[in-house]
């Protein structure tokens, strides 16, 4: 059975801190790994990773995939209160199915 | 209005009632997914369409759940004889690619179903 595990479950930091969120997975026929940000609504797309070792970057957010060790990290630098959300990791297979982790709840305090 | 839309946004049903949840994907998107998200958990896959073909329905929790996409655009998720454990947010997502493998999925706002 496909499995995605995220850690930590929750995290509380202060504005300006840097955070690292982890996602490990076990799936058959891996295709891609996606990161989403979910506030009090539907998830919004952040990154899609398909190749090992290539960092994707968008502003203060960056992510990288390790297909040998089967994990990905999402980094957020200089955190802001607006970064407070649940961050979801999902792994998709060649058959088109996506498996999500339970998310990391990030709280950024002023 | 180019995003995925879902209706209704909120639905309260009495146990035993049938409900129908609608998803309008982004125009031209080939793939369509339904997920069930319980409070505090990540979305759980229910079913996947490529155009009108339902390629994977392995996540549907029971035969009370049925999904269709007859013309390859709008999709309906139907739940018969609802039970309290069906209470959740039902998310729909669409993707541009129809090829095997998944690309970015764009999510709708979800339908929050509460079964009393």
Coordinates of C-alpha atoms in Angstrom, one line a residue:
Chain A
X1 CA 0.0 0.0 0.0
X2 CA 1.3 3.5 -0.9
X3 CA 2.3 5.5 2.1
X4 CA 3.3 9.2 2.7
X5 CA 4.5 10.3 6.1
X6 CA 5.1 13.9 7.0
X7 CA 7.0 15.3 9.9
X8 CA 6.8 17.1 12.2
X9 CA 3.0 16.9 12.7
X10 CA 3.0 20.5 13.9
X11 CA 5.5 23.3 14.3
X12 CA 5.4 26.7 16.0
X13 CA 8.0 29.3 15.1
X14 CA 8.5 33.1 15.3
X15 CA 8.6 35.4 12.3
X16 CA 11.9 35.4 10.7
X17 CA 12.8 31.8 11.6
X18 CA 13.6 29.2 9.0
X19 CA 11.7 25.9 8.9
X20 CA 12.2 22.6 7.2
X21 CA 9.3 20.2 6.6
X22 CA 9.9 16.6 5.8
X23 CA 8.0 14.1 3.6
X24 CA 9.0 10.5 3.2
X25 CA 7.2 8.0 1.0
X26 CA 6.8 4.5 -0.1
X27 CA 4.9 4.1 -3.4
X28 CA 4.9 1.7 -6.4
X29 CA 5.7 3.3 -9.7
X30 CA 6.6 6.8 -8.5
X31 CA 5.9 9.6 -10.9
X32 CA 6.1 12.9 -9.0
X33 CA 6.0 14.5 -5.6
X34 CA 3.9 17.6 -5.0
X35 CA 3.8 20.1 -2.1
X36 CA 0.6 22.0 -1.4
X37 CA -0.3 24.8 1.1
X38 CA -3.7 24.5 2.7
X39 CA -5.3 27.3 4.6
X40 CA -9.0 27.1 5.6
X41 CA -9.9 26.0 2.1
X42 CA -8.7 23.8 -0.7
X43 CA -4.9 23.0 -1.2
X44 CA -3.0 25.3 -3.4
X45 CA -0.1 24.1 -5.5
X46 CA 3.5 25.0 -4.5
X47 CA 5.9 22.6 -6.2
X48 CA 6.1 19.5 -8.3
X49 CA 9.3 17.5 -8.1
X50 CA 10.2 14.6 -10.4
X51 CA 14.0 14.5 -10.4
X52 CA 16.4 13.9 -7.6
X53 CA 18.7 16.7 -6.5
X54 CA 17.2 19.5 -8.4
X55 CA 16.0 22.3 -6.1
X56 CA 12.8 24.1 -7.0
X57 CA 12.6 27.6 -5.6
X58 CA 9.9 30.2 -5.3
X59 CA 10.6 33.2 -3.3
X60 CA 11.3 32.2 0.3
X61 CA 10.2 28.6 -0.4
X62 CA 12.3 25.9 -1.8
X63 CA 12.1 22.1 -2.1
X64 CA 14.2 19.2 -3.1
X65 CA 13.6 15.5 -3.8
X66 CA 15.8 12.5 -3.0
X67 CA 14.5 9.5 -4.9
X68 CA 17.2 7.2 -3.5
X69 CA 16.3 7.8 0.1
X70 CA 12.6 8.4 -0.8
X71 CA 12.0 11.8 0.8
X72 CA 11.6 15.4 0.1
X73 CA 12.0 18.6 2.2
X74 CA 10.3 21.9 2.0
X75 CA 12.2 24.9 3.3
X76 CA 10.7 28.2 4.2
X77 CA 13.1 31.0 5.1
X78 CA 12.3 34.3 6.9
X79 CA 8.9 33.0 7.8
X80 CA 5.9 35.4 8.0
X81 CA 2.6 35.1 9.8
X82 CA 1.0 34.5 6.3
X83 CA 3.0 31.3 6.0
X84 CA 0.8 29.8 8.8
X85 CA -1.0 26.9 7.1
X86 CA -1.1 23.1 6.7
X87 CA 1.6 22.0 4.3
X88 CA 0.6 18.8 2.4
X89 CA 2.9 16.4 0.5
X90 CA 1.5 14.2 -2.1
X91 CA 3.1 11.5 -4.2
X92 CA 1.6 10.5 -7.6
X93 CA 2.1 7.2 -9.5
X94 CA 2.3 6.5 -13.1
X95 CA -1.3 5.2 -12.9
X96 CA -2.4 8.7 -12.0
X97 CA -3.2 8.0 -8.3
X98 CA -2.1 10.5 -5.6
X99 CA -1.5 9.7 -2.0
X100 CA -1.3 12.5 0.5
X101 CA 0.3 12.8 3.8
X102 CA -1.6 14.1 6.8
X103 CA 0.2 17.4 6.6
X104 CA 2.4 19.6 8.8
X105 CA 0.6 22.4 10.6
X106 CA 2.9 25.4 10.7
X107 CA 2.1 28.3 13.0
X108 CA 4.2 31.5 12.7
X109 CA 3.9 33.8 15.6
X110 CA 4.6 37.6 15.2
Chain B
X1 CA -13.7 32.2 -13.3
X2 CA -11.1 29.7 -14.6
X3 CA -10.8 27.6 -11.4
X4 CA -12.4 24.3 -10.3
X5 CA -15.8 24.9 -8.8
X6 CA -17.9 22.6 -6.6
X7 CA -21.4 22.7 -5.4
X8 CA -23.0 22.8 -3.0
X9 CA -20.3 24.2 -0.7
X10 CA -22.1 22.9 2.4
X11 CA -24.5 20.0 2.7
X12 CA -26.3 18.7 5.7
X13 CA -28.0 15.4 5.3
X14 CA -29.9 13.2 7.6
X15 CA -28.6 9.7 8.0
X16 CA -30.0 7.5 5.3
X17 CA -30.4 10.3 2.7
X18 CA -28.8 10.2 -0.7
X19 CA -26.6 13.2 -1.7
X20 CA -25.0 14.3 -4.9
X21 CA -21.9 16.5 -5.1
X22 CA -21.0 18.3 -8.3
X23 CA -17.6 19.3 -9.6
X24 CA -16.9 21.6 -12.6
X25 CA -13.3 21.2 -13.6
X26 CA -11.1 23.7 -15.4
X27 CA -12.2 23.8 -19.0
X28 CA -10.1 21.4 -21.1
X29 CA -8.6 19.5 -18.2
X30 CA -8.5 15.8 -19.0
X31 CA -8.0 14.3 -15.5
X32 CA -10.4 14.7 -12.6
X33 CA -9.9 13.4 -9.1
X34 CA -12.2 13.1 -6.0
X35 CA -10.8 13.1 -2.5
X36 CA -12.3 12.8 0.9
X37 CA -10.7 14.8 3.7
X38 CA -11.5 14.2 7.3
X39 CA -10.7 16.8 9.9
X40 CA -7.0 17.0 10.6
X41 CA -6.0 14.6 7.9
X42 CA -4.7 14.8 4.4
X43 CA -7.0 14.2 1.4
X44 CA -7.7 10.5 0.8
X45 CA -8.0 9.4 -2.8
X46 CA -11.4 8.2 -3.9
X47 CA -11.5 8.0 -7.7
X48 CA -9.9 9.2 -10.9
X49 CA -11.2 10.0 -14.3
X50 CA -9.5 10.5 -17.6
X51 CA -12.1 12.2 -19.7
X52 CA -15.2 10.2 -19.2
X53 CA -13.4 7.0 -18.3
X54 CA -13.1 6.1 -14.6
X55 CA -9.7 4.6 -14.5
X56 CA -9.4 4.0 -10.8
X57 CA -12.1 3.7 -8.2
X58 CA -10.1 1.8 -5.6
X59 CA -10.5 4.5 -3.0
X60 CA -14.3 4.5 -2.9
X61 CA -15.0 3.3 0.6
X62 CA -18.1 1.2 -0.2
X63 CA -20.7 0.5 -2.8
X64 CA -22.7 3.4 -1.5
X65 CA -20.3 5.7 -3.3
X66 CA -20.6 6.2 -7.0
X67 CA -19.0 8.7 -9.3
X68 CA -19.5 9.6 -12.9
X69 CA -18.3 12.0 -15.6
X70 CA -20.5 11.1 -18.6
X71 CA -19.3 13.8 -21.0
X72 CA -15.8 14.1 -19.8
X73 CA -16.3 17.5 -18.1
X74 CA -18.6 17.9 -15.1
X75 CA -18.5 15.1 -12.5
X76 CA -20.9 14.0 -9.8
X77 CA -20.1 12.1 -6.7
X78 CA -23.1 10.4 -5.3
X79 CA -23.4 8.9 -1.8
X80 CA -26.4 6.7 -1.1
X81 CA -27.8 6.0 2.3
X82 CA -25.4 8.4 4.0
X83 CA -23.9 7.5 7.3
X84 CA -22.3 9.6 10.0
X85 CA -18.8 8.5 9.0
X86 CA -19.3 10.0 5.6
X87 CA -19.1 13.4 7.2
X88 CA -16.0 15.1 5.6
X89 CA -14.9 17.6 3.1
X90 CA -15.1 16.2 -0.4
X91 CA -12.5 17.8 -2.7
X92 CA -12.4 17.7 -6.5
X93 CA -9.2 18.4 -8.4
X94 CA -8.5 18.5 -12.2
X95 CA -5.3 18.2 -14.2
X96 CA -4.3 19.3 -17.6
X97 CA -2.6 16.0 -18.6
X98 CA -4.5 13.0 -19.8
X99 CA -1.3 10.9 -20.0
X100 CA -0.5 8.3 -17.5
X101 CA 1.1 10.0 -14.6
X102 CA -0.1 13.0 -12.8
X103 CA 0.7 16.7 -13.2
X104 CA -0.3 19.5 -11.1
X105 CA -3.8 19.1 -9.7
X106 CA -5.9 22.2 -9.2
X107 CA -8.3 21.8 -6.3
X108 CA -11.9 23.1 -6.0
X109 CA -13.1 24.7 -2.7
X110 CA -14.6 21.4 -1.5
X111 CA -18.0 20.4 -0.3
X112 CA -18.4 20.0 3.4
X113 CA -20.8 17.2 4.1
X114 CA -22.3 16.8 7.5
X115 CA -24.5 13.7 8.2
X116 CA -26.6 14.0 11.3

